[in-house]
Amino acid sequence: MVVLSLQVVRFPTPPYQISLRRQSTDKIIRCGIAEPSGEPAPLGQKTKYNDGFFEKAFMTLFARKMEKFASPAKSKTETKKTRRFDFGYDYESFVDVSKRVMEGRSRQQQQEVVREVLLSMLPPGAPAQFRKLFPPTKWAAEFNAALTVPFFHWLVGPSEVVEVEINGEKQRSGVHIKKCRYLENSGCVGMCVNMCKFPTQDFFTREFGLPLTMIPNFEDMSCEMVYGQVPPSFEDDPVSTQPCFTDICSNANPSPPVCPKLQA
């Protein structure tokens, strides 16, 4: 277990009203966590994972798609094949590709790259078919929340479906990510916001027609995904004023009050 020095940053309450209610945790997908407790490591410590065949396959698929937009690696390290199934990418190298995609690009350009990568993984006409199969209803929101838990576990770690309240109506269309693996490994606010939160929200809301709001908590690295909730604009979202993790982000600048990657 690797101990990290973590600067706690207060995260303001979102301006939009979403009520979250936790349910039982016996349905949490544990994502091959190697910790003795089977849970993510405490804040300030890096969680160990035992990634299997499918996790490695998804990491490699996304990393290879993103490599087309990434700047050249500064140093090439040999991949040690210690397991039977090794596709050439592990989670650390996947995060490294993400960092290289950010280099030299504005916030909007980074988000556009993720959109292009996501579209490249779908067959022609898929967004239109998705809109027909999953119109923005309570059922569609709950169904996609249920799918998120098993299909996103390789990316964000263990999660669970939770009950949320949207416009006064309770529904099980929320997903609570206990400690986001992407944020934990990158340690970068800009990567969380530009390479995950906003492009994912935008993809579901605009391409699929199913609103999605993601609410990262930079105090404990958890995150809430709320299907059926229209996301706020960047200017109205509390993350737009979030400072860096100055103690753990390799690209951090301690001087500006806001992460520089959010200002570009």
PDB file of C-alpha atoms in Angstrom:
ATOM      1  CA  MET A   1       0.000   0.000   0.000  1.00  0.00           C
ATOM      2  CA  VAL A   2       1.515   3.325  -1.064  1.00  0.00           C
ATOM      3  CA  VAL A   3       1.055   6.252   1.309  1.00  0.00           C
ATOM      4  CA  LEU A   4       0.325   9.603  -0.322  1.00  0.00           C
ATOM      5  CA  SER A   5       0.321  13.084   1.133  1.00  0.00           C
ATOM      6  CA  LEU A   6      -3.108  14.513   0.354  1.00  0.00           C
ATOM      7  CA  GLN A   7      -4.236  18.097   0.685  1.00  0.00           C
ATOM      8  CA  VAL A   8      -7.866  18.251   1.748  1.00  0.00           C
ATOM      9  CA  VAL A   9      -9.864  20.730  -0.295  1.00  0.00           C
ATOM     10  CA  ARG A  10     -13.330  21.864   0.722  1.00  0.00           C
ATOM     11  CA  PHE A  11     -15.850  21.236  -2.009  1.00  0.00           C
ATOM     12  CA  PRO A  12     -18.952  23.457  -2.025  1.00  0.00           C
ATOM     13  CA  THR A  13     -22.464  22.062  -2.029  1.00  0.00           C
ATOM     14  CA  PRO A  14     -23.843  21.765  -5.572  1.00  0.00           C
ATOM     15  CA  PRO A  15     -26.319  24.501  -6.483  1.00  0.00           C
ATOM     16  CA  TYR A  16     -28.771  21.980  -7.901  1.00  0.00           C
ATOM     17  CA  GLN A  17     -30.983  19.882  -5.657  1.00  0.00           C
ATOM     18  CA  ILE A  18     -30.278  16.160  -5.665  1.00  0.00           C
ATOM     19  CA  SER A  19     -31.120  13.998  -2.682  1.00  0.00           C
ATOM     20  CA  LEU A  20     -29.046  10.840  -2.310  1.00  0.00           C
ATOM     21  CA  ARG A  21     -30.051   7.892  -0.164  1.00  0.00           C
ATOM     22  CA  ARG A  22     -27.694   4.975   0.337  1.00  0.00           C
ATOM     23  CA  GLN A  23     -28.985   1.455   0.086  1.00  0.00           C
ATOM     24  CA  SER A  24     -27.410  -1.781   1.296  1.00  0.00           C
ATOM     25  CA  THR A  25     -23.823  -2.276   0.165  1.00  0.00           C
ATOM     26  CA  ASP A  26     -24.017  -5.994  -0.542  1.00  0.00           C
ATOM     27  CA  LYS A  27     -24.348  -5.330  -4.293  1.00  0.00           C
ATOM     28  CA  ILE A  28     -21.096  -3.405  -4.638  1.00  0.00           C
ATOM     29  CA  ILE A  29     -18.830  -4.569  -7.449  1.00  0.00           C
ATOM     30  CA  ARG A  30     -15.388  -4.921  -5.871  1.00  0.00           C
ATOM     31  CA  CYS A  31     -13.357  -4.720  -9.068  1.00  0.00           C
ATOM     32  CA  GLY A  32     -10.582  -7.117  -8.057  1.00  0.00           C
ATOM     33  CA  ILE A  33      -9.471  -5.004  -5.105  1.00  0.00           C
ATOM     34  CA  ALA A  34      -6.374  -6.510  -3.509  1.00  0.00           C
ATOM     35  CA  GLU A  35      -6.843  -4.794  -0.148  1.00  0.00           C
ATOM     36  CA  PRO A  36      -7.467  -7.222   2.764  1.00  0.00           C
ATOM     37  CA  SER A  37     -10.761  -5.466   3.526  1.00  0.00           C
ATOM     38  CA  GLY A  38     -11.987  -5.792  -0.066  1.00  0.00           C
ATOM     39  CA  GLU A  39     -12.683  -2.048   0.027  1.00  0.00           C
ATOM     40  CA  PRO A  40     -10.770   0.919  -1.433  1.00  0.00           C
ATOM     41  CA  ALA A  41      -7.855   2.103   0.704  1.00  0.00           C
ATOM     42  CA  PRO A  42      -8.447   5.023   3.083  1.00  0.00           C
ATOM     43  CA  LEU A  43      -7.923   8.556   1.852  1.00  0.00           C
ATOM     44  CA  GLY A  44      -4.221   9.296   1.525  1.00  0.00           C
ATOM     45  CA  GLN A  45      -3.399   5.700   0.591  1.00  0.00           C
ATOM     46  CA  LYS A  46      -3.457   4.182  -2.888  1.00  0.00           C
ATOM     47  CA  THR A  47      -5.764   1.230  -3.446  1.00  0.00           C
ATOM     48  CA  LYS A  48      -4.250  -1.965  -4.814  1.00  0.00           C
ATOM     49  CA  TYR A  49      -6.138  -3.829  -7.546  1.00  0.00           C
ATOM     50  CA  ASN A  50      -5.844  -7.259  -9.130  1.00  0.00           C
ATOM     51  CA  ASP A  51      -7.006  -6.610 -12.676  1.00  0.00           C
ATOM     52  CA  GLY A  52      -8.189  -9.575 -14.681  1.00  0.00           C
ATOM     53  CA  PHE A  53      -8.791 -10.345 -18.339  1.00  0.00           C
ATOM     54  CA  PHE A  54     -11.725  -7.979 -18.914  1.00  0.00           C
ATOM     55  CA  GLU A  55     -10.207  -5.092 -16.973  1.00  0.00           C
ATOM     56  CA  LYS A  56      -6.986  -5.340 -18.981  1.00  0.00           C
ATOM     57  CA  ALA A  57      -8.944  -5.595 -22.224  1.00  0.00           C
ATOM     58  CA  PHE A  58     -10.899  -2.392 -21.544  1.00  0.00           C
ATOM     59  CA  MET A  59      -7.771  -0.530 -20.449  1.00  0.00           C
ATOM     60  CA  THR A  60      -5.976  -1.521 -23.622  1.00  0.00           C
ATOM     61  CA  LEU A  61      -8.944  -0.726 -25.873  1.00  0.00           C
ATOM     62  CA  PHE A  62      -9.340   2.783 -24.487  1.00  0.00           C
ATOM     63  CA  ALA A  63      -5.595   3.448 -24.273  1.00  0.00           C
ATOM     64  CA  ARG A  64      -4.996   2.458 -27.903  1.00  0.00           C
ATOM     65  CA  LYS A  65      -7.846   4.662 -29.080  1.00  0.00           C
ATOM     66  CA  MET A  66      -6.484   7.581 -27.057  1.00  0.00           C
ATOM     67  CA  GLU A  67      -2.876   7.045 -28.178  1.00  0.00           C
ATOM     68  CA  LYS A  68      -3.865   8.481 -31.558  1.00  0.00           C
ATOM     69  CA  PHE A  69      -4.387  11.848 -29.856  1.00  0.00           C
ATOM     70  CA  ALA A  70      -1.594  11.634 -27.272  1.00  0.00           C
ATOM     71  CA  SER A  71       1.781  13.335 -27.384  1.00  0.00           C
ATOM     72  CA  PRO A  72       4.765  10.939 -27.653  1.00  0.00           C
ATOM     73  CA  ALA A  73       5.803   9.229 -24.450  1.00  0.00           C
ATOM     74  CA  LYS A  74       8.855  10.879 -22.911  1.00  0.00           C
ATOM     75  CA  SER A  75      10.342   7.545 -21.907  1.00  0.00           C
ATOM     76  CA  LYS A  76       9.376   4.074 -22.991  1.00  0.00           C
ATOM     77  CA  THR A  77       9.332   1.495 -20.247  1.00  0.00           C
ATOM     78  CA  GLU A  78       9.127  -2.217 -20.828  1.00  0.00           C
ATOM     79  CA  THR A  79       5.879  -3.814 -19.824  1.00  0.00           C
ATOM     80  CA  LYS A  80       6.444  -6.655 -17.446  1.00  0.00           C
ATOM     81  CA  LYS A  81       4.143  -9.513 -18.242  1.00  0.00           C
ATOM     82  CA  THR A  82       3.509 -11.033 -14.871  1.00  0.00           C
ATOM     83  CA  ARG A  83       0.104 -12.500 -15.630  1.00  0.00           C
ATOM     84  CA  ARG A  84      -1.341 -14.852 -18.145  1.00  0.00           C
ATOM     85  CA  PHE A  85      -3.446 -12.196 -19.844  1.00  0.00           C
ATOM     86  CA  ASP A  86      -1.476  -9.050 -20.602  1.00  0.00           C
ATOM     87  CA  PHE A  87      -2.541  -6.731 -23.401  1.00  0.00           C
ATOM     88  CA  GLY A  88       0.342  -4.294 -23.039  1.00  0.00           C
ATOM     89  CA  TYR A  89      -1.462  -1.702 -20.893  1.00  0.00           C
ATOM     90  CA  ASP A  90      -2.126  -1.609 -17.188  1.00  0.00           C
ATOM     91  CA  TYR A  91      -4.020   1.074 -15.320  1.00  0.00           C
ATOM     92  CA  GLU A  92      -0.962   3.249 -14.763  1.00  0.00           C
ATOM     93  CA  SER A  93      -0.117   3.291 -18.473  1.00  0.00           C
ATOM     94  CA  PHE A  94      -3.764   4.025 -19.286  1.00  0.00           C
ATOM     95  CA  VAL A  95      -3.624   7.066 -16.982  1.00  0.00           C
ATOM     96  CA  ASP A  96      -0.313   8.065 -18.562  1.00  0.00           C
ATOM     97  CA  VAL A  97      -1.952   8.126 -21.992  1.00  0.00           C
ATOM     98  CA  SER A  98      -4.692  10.352 -20.574  1.00  0.00           C
ATOM     99  CA  LYS A  99      -2.096  12.781 -19.257  1.00  0.00           C
ATOM    100  CA  ARG A 100      -0.380  12.919 -22.653  1.00  0.00           C
ATOM    101  CA  VAL A 101      -3.704  13.635 -24.350  1.00  0.00           C
ATOM    102  CA  MET A 102      -4.065  16.707 -22.136  1.00  0.00           C
ATOM    103  CA  GLU A 103      -0.697  18.151 -23.143  1.00  0.00           C
ATOM    104  CA  GLY A 104      -0.981  21.195 -25.396  1.00  0.00           C
ATOM    105  CA  ARG A 105      -4.791  21.086 -25.493  1.00  0.00           C
ATOM    106  CA  SER A 106      -7.385  23.430 -24.054  1.00  0.00           C
ATOM    107  CA  ARG A 107     -10.169  22.247 -21.771  1.00  0.00           C
ATOM    108  CA  GLN A 108     -12.616  22.064 -24.675  1.00  0.00           C
ATOM    109  CA  GLN A 109     -10.133  20.244 -26.904  1.00  0.00           C
ATOM    110  CA  GLN A 110      -9.497  17.617 -24.229  1.00  0.00           C
ATOM    111  CA  GLN A 111     -13.221  16.995 -23.907  1.00  0.00           C
ATOM    112  CA  GLU A 112     -13.588  16.729 -27.674  1.00  0.00           C
ATOM    113  CA  VAL A 113     -10.893  14.035 -27.803  1.00  0.00           C
ATOM    114  CA  VAL A 114     -12.815  11.925 -25.286  1.00  0.00           C
ATOM    115  CA  ARG A 115     -15.987  12.398 -27.327  1.00  0.00           C
ATOM    116  CA  GLU A 116     -14.191  11.207 -30.468  1.00  0.00           C
ATOM    117  CA  VAL A 117     -12.803   8.196 -28.616  1.00  0.00           C
ATOM    118  CA  LEU A 118     -16.237   7.221 -27.299  1.00  0.00           C
ATOM    119  CA  LEU A 119     -17.849   7.612 -30.718  1.00  0.00           C
ATOM    120  CA  SER A 120     -15.112   5.500 -32.310  1.00  0.00           C
ATOM    121  CA  MET A 121     -16.116   2.583 -30.120  1.00  0.00           C
ATOM    122  CA  LEU A 122     -19.714   2.583 -31.295  1.00  0.00           C
ATOM    123  CA  PRO A 123     -21.135   1.265 -34.569  1.00  0.00           C
ATOM    124  CA  PRO A 124     -22.604   3.821 -36.991  1.00  0.00           C
ATOM    125  CA  GLY A 125     -26.007   5.081 -35.896  1.00  0.00           C
ATOM    126  CA  ALA A 126     -25.600   3.825 -32.318  1.00  0.00           C
ATOM    127  CA  PRO A 127     -26.543   7.118 -30.612  1.00  0.00           C
ATOM    128  CA  ALA A 128     -29.773   7.321 -32.605  1.00  0.00           C
ATOM    129  CA  GLN A 129     -30.627   3.710 -31.714  1.00  0.00           C
ATOM    130  CA  PHE A 130     -29.862   4.421 -28.065  1.00  0.00           C
ATOM    131  CA  ARG A 131     -32.302   7.338 -28.109  1.00  0.00           C
ATOM    132  CA  LYS A 132     -35.025   5.040 -29.444  1.00  0.00           C
ATOM    133  CA  LEU A 133     -34.345   2.272 -26.933  1.00  0.00           C
ATOM    134  CA  PHE A 134     -33.765   4.545 -23.956  1.00  0.00           C
ATOM    135  CA  PRO A 135     -35.847   7.722 -24.095  1.00  0.00           C
ATOM    136  CA  PRO A 136     -35.271   9.958 -21.049  1.00  0.00           C
ATOM    137  CA  THR A 137     -37.629   8.134 -18.688  1.00  0.00           C
ATOM    138  CA  LYS A 138     -37.294   6.965 -15.098  1.00  0.00           C
ATOM    139  CA  TRP A 139     -36.893   3.375 -16.298  1.00  0.00           C
ATOM    140  CA  ALA A 140     -34.117   4.293 -18.734  1.00  0.00           C
ATOM    141  CA  ALA A 141     -32.266   6.229 -16.048  1.00  0.00           C
ATOM    142  CA  GLU A 142     -32.509   3.356 -13.582  1.00  0.00           C
ATOM    143  CA  PHE A 143     -31.510   0.773 -16.186  1.00  0.00           C
ATOM    144  CA  ASN A 144     -28.386   2.696 -17.187  1.00  0.00           C
ATOM    145  CA  ALA A 145     -27.442   3.203 -13.541  1.00  0.00           C
ATOM    146  CA  ALA A 146     -27.613  -0.556 -13.051  1.00  0.00           C
ATOM    147  CA  LEU A 147     -25.427  -1.128 -16.131  1.00  0.00           C
ATOM    148  CA  THR A 148     -22.858   1.412 -14.950  1.00  0.00           C
ATOM    149  CA  VAL A 149     -21.882  -0.611 -11.882  1.00  0.00           C
ATOM    150  CA  PRO A 150     -20.469  -3.652 -13.738  1.00  0.00           C
ATOM    151  CA  PHE A 151     -19.330  -1.907 -16.926  1.00  0.00           C
ATOM    152  CA  PHE A 152     -17.517   1.056 -15.371  1.00  0.00           C
ATOM    153  CA  HIS A 153     -15.865  -0.801 -12.498  1.00  0.00           C
ATOM    154  CA  TRP A 154     -12.585  -1.209 -14.395  1.00  0.00           C
ATOM    155  CA  LEU A 155     -12.360   2.577 -14.758  1.00  0.00           C
ATOM    156  CA  VAL A 156     -13.656   3.994 -11.485  1.00  0.00           C
ATOM    157  CA  GLY A 157     -13.483   1.113  -9.013  1.00  0.00           C
ATOM    158  CA  PRO A 158     -16.302  -0.282  -6.853  1.00  0.00           C
ATOM    159  CA  SER A 159     -19.672   1.409  -7.000  1.00  0.00           C
ATOM    160  CA  GLU A 160     -23.284   0.829  -6.062  1.00  0.00           C
ATOM    161  CA  VAL A 161     -26.730   1.899  -7.228  1.00  0.00           C
ATOM    162  CA  VAL A 162     -28.354   4.385  -4.849  1.00  0.00           C
ATOM    163  CA  GLU A 163     -31.695   6.058  -4.589  1.00  0.00           C
ATOM    164  CA  VAL A 164     -31.826   9.691  -5.679  1.00  0.00           C
ATOM    165  CA  GLU A 165     -34.509  12.338  -5.735  1.00  0.00           C
ATOM    166  CA  ILE A 166     -34.897  14.327  -8.926  1.00  0.00           C
ATOM    167  CA  ASN A 167     -37.501  17.065  -9.110  1.00  0.00           C
ATOM    168  CA  GLY A 168     -39.270  15.614  -6.094  1.00  0.00           C
ATOM    169  CA  GLU A 169     -39.419  12.031  -7.415  1.00  0.00           C
ATOM    170  CA  LYS A 170     -37.409   9.198  -5.877  1.00  0.00           C
ATOM    171  CA  GLN A 171     -35.749   6.713  -8.192  1.00  0.00           C
ATOM    172  CA  ARG A 172     -32.817   4.312  -8.180  1.00  0.00           C
ATOM    173  CA  SER A 173     -30.892   6.051 -10.928  1.00  0.00           C
ATOM    174  CA  GLY A 174     -27.885   7.154  -8.898  1.00  0.00           C
ATOM    175  CA  VAL A 175     -24.472   5.483  -8.760  1.00  0.00           C
ATOM    176  CA  HIS A 176     -22.164   6.075  -5.810  1.00  0.00           C
ATOM    177  CA  ILE A 177     -18.490   5.538  -6.641  1.00  0.00           C
ATOM    178  CA  LYS A 178     -16.761   4.864  -3.354  1.00  0.00           C
ATOM    179  CA  LYS A 179     -13.294   6.121  -4.314  1.00  0.00           C
ATOM    180  CA  CYS A 180     -12.731   6.923  -7.962  1.00  0.00           C
ATOM    181  CA  ARG A 181      -9.798   4.944  -9.291  1.00  0.00           C
ATOM    182  CA  TYR A 182      -9.184   7.446 -12.106  1.00  0.00           C
ATOM    183  CA  LEU A 183      -8.931  10.399  -9.721  1.00  0.00           C
ATOM    184  CA  GLU A 184      -6.958   8.390  -7.176  1.00  0.00           C
ATOM    185  CA  ASN A 185      -4.334   7.322  -9.717  1.00  0.00           C
ATOM    186  CA  SER A 186      -4.058  10.593 -11.609  1.00  0.00           C
ATOM    187  CA  GLY A 187      -4.284  12.885  -8.592  1.00  0.00           C
ATOM    188  CA  CYS A 188      -5.344  15.542 -11.079  1.00  0.00           C
ATOM    189  CA  VAL A 189      -8.451  17.705 -10.798  1.00  0.00           C
ATOM    190  CA  GLY A 190      -8.140  18.704 -14.452  1.00  0.00           C
ATOM    191  CA  MET A 191      -8.125  15.098 -15.636  1.00  0.00           C
ATOM    192  CA  CYS A 192     -11.187  14.311 -13.548  1.00  0.00           C
ATOM    193  CA  VAL A 193     -13.124  17.272 -14.912  1.00  0.00           C
ATOM    194  CA  ASN A 194     -11.882  17.466 -18.515  1.00  0.00           C
ATOM    195  CA  MET A 195     -11.255  13.808 -19.341  1.00  0.00           C
ATOM    196  CA  CYS A 196     -14.090  12.176 -17.389  1.00  0.00           C
ATOM    197  CA  LYS A 197     -16.829  14.281 -15.808  1.00  0.00           C
ATOM    198  CA  PHE A 198     -17.745  16.739 -18.557  1.00  0.00           C
ATOM    199  CA  PRO A 199     -17.204  14.546 -21.631  1.00  0.00           C
ATOM    200  CA  THR A 200     -19.195  11.711 -20.016  1.00  0.00           C
ATOM    201  CA  GLN A 201     -22.011  14.036 -19.001  1.00  0.00           C
ATOM    202  CA  ASP A 202     -22.045  15.616 -22.434  1.00  0.00           C
ATOM    203  CA  PHE A 203     -21.959  12.272 -24.253  1.00  0.00           C
ATOM    204  CA  PHE A 204     -24.958  10.847 -22.415  1.00  0.00           C
ATOM    205  CA  THR A 205     -26.916  14.107 -22.409  1.00  0.00           C
ATOM    206  CA  ARG A 206     -26.300  15.221 -25.998  1.00  0.00           C
ATOM    207  CA  GLU A 207     -25.409  12.094 -27.960  1.00  0.00           C
ATOM    208  CA  PHE A 208     -27.684   9.624 -26.155  1.00  0.00           C
ATOM    209  CA  GLY A 209     -30.372  12.053 -25.041  1.00  0.00           C
ATOM    210  CA  LEU A 210     -30.276  10.765 -21.462  1.00  0.00           C
ATOM    211  CA  PRO A 211     -29.284  13.484 -18.969  1.00  0.00           C
ATOM    212  CA  LEU A 212     -26.430  12.641 -16.616  1.00  0.00           C
ATOM    213  CA  THR A 213     -24.853  14.694 -13.856  1.00  0.00           C
ATOM    214  CA  MET A 214     -21.588  13.661 -12.204  1.00  0.00           C
ATOM    215  CA  ILE A 215     -20.663  15.140  -8.826  1.00  0.00           C
ATOM    216  CA  PRO A 216     -17.062  14.400  -7.789  1.00  0.00           C
ATOM    217  CA  ASN A 217     -16.139  14.887  -4.153  1.00  0.00           C
ATOM    218  CA  PHE A 218     -12.550  16.088  -3.962  1.00  0.00           C
ATOM    219  CA  GLU A 219     -12.426  15.616  -0.193  1.00  0.00           C
ATOM    220  CA  ASP A 220     -12.714  11.809  -0.248  1.00  0.00           C
ATOM    221  CA  MET A 221     -12.401  11.072  -4.010  1.00  0.00           C
ATOM    222  CA  SER A 222     -15.884   9.605  -4.197  1.00  0.00           C
ATOM    223  CA  CYS A 223     -18.327  10.535  -6.946  1.00  0.00           C
ATOM    224  CA  GLU A 224     -22.053  10.505  -7.582  1.00  0.00           C
ATOM    225  CA  MET A 225     -23.489   9.781 -11.028  1.00  0.00           C
ATOM    226  CA  VAL A 226     -27.117  10.810 -11.358  1.00  0.00           C
ATOM    227  CA  TYR A 227     -28.939   9.625 -14.460  1.00  0.00           C
ATOM    228  CA  GLY A 228     -31.967  11.732 -15.330  1.00  0.00           C
ATOM    229  CA  GLN A 229     -30.495  14.945 -13.872  1.00  0.00           C
ATOM    230  CA  VAL A 230     -29.621  17.660 -16.390  1.00  0.00           C
ATOM    231  CA  PRO A 231     -26.047  18.802 -15.699  1.00  0.00           C
ATOM    232  CA  PRO A 232     -25.215  22.465 -15.084  1.00  0.00           C
ATOM    233  CA  SER A 233     -22.988  24.430 -17.406  1.00  0.00           C
ATOM    234  CA  PHE A 234     -19.280  24.574 -16.658  1.00  0.00           C
ATOM    235  CA  GLU A 235     -19.592  28.118 -15.327  1.00  0.00           C
ATOM    236  CA  ASP A 236     -22.377  27.114 -12.927  1.00  0.00           C
ATOM    237  CA  ASP A 237     -20.702  23.924 -11.741  1.00  0.00           C
ATOM    238  CA  PRO A 238     -18.736  24.063  -8.455  1.00  0.00           C
ATOM    239  CA  VAL A 239     -15.851  22.144 -10.060  1.00  0.00           C
ATOM    240  CA  SER A 240     -15.040  25.188 -12.202  1.00  0.00           C
ATOM    241  CA  THR A 241     -13.366  26.808  -9.193  1.00  0.00           C
ATOM    242  CA  GLN A 242     -11.654  23.717  -7.809  1.00  0.00           C
ATOM    243  CA  PRO A 243      -7.949  24.119  -6.892  1.00  0.00           C
ATOM    244  CA  CYS A 244      -5.247  21.527  -7.551  1.00  0.00           C
ATOM    245  CA  PHE A 245      -4.230  18.592  -5.427  1.00  0.00           C
ATOM    246  CA  THR A 246      -0.914  20.332  -4.909  1.00  0.00           C
ATOM    247  CA  ASP A 247       0.662  17.488  -2.903  1.00  0.00           C
ATOM    248  CA  ILE A 248      -0.091  14.624  -5.283  1.00  0.00           C
ATOM    249  CA  CYS A 249      -0.542  16.028  -8.798  1.00  0.00           C
ATOM    250  CA  SER A 250       2.632  16.072 -10.883  1.00  0.00           C
ATOM    251  CA  ASN A 251       1.238  18.956 -12.943  1.00  0.00           C
ATOM    252  CA  ALA A 252      -0.038  20.973  -9.987  1.00  0.00           C
ATOM    253  CA  ASN A 253       0.571  24.686  -9.671  1.00  0.00           C
ATOM    254  CA  PRO A 254       0.136  25.796  -6.046  1.00  0.00           C
ATOM    255  CA  SER A 255      -0.127  29.490  -6.894  1.00  0.00           C
ATOM    256  CA  PRO A 256      -3.450  29.821  -8.784  1.00  0.00           C
ATOM    257  CA  PRO A 257      -6.645  29.438  -6.701  1.00  0.00           C
ATOM    258  CA  VAL A 258      -8.117  27.294  -9.498  1.00  0.00           C
ATOM    259  CA  CYS A 259      -6.573  24.297 -11.272  1.00  0.00           C
ATOM    260  CA  PRO A 260      -4.898  25.705 -14.418  1.00  0.00           C
ATOM    261  CA  LYS A 261      -6.327  22.863 -16.513  1.00  0.00           C
ATOM    262  CA  LEU A 262      -9.808  24.246 -15.778  1.00  0.00           C
ATOM    263  CA  GLN A 263      -8.930  27.720 -16.976  1.00  0.00           C
ATOM    264  CA  ALA A 264      -7.602  26.847 -20.421  1.00  0.00           C
TER     265      ALA A 264
END
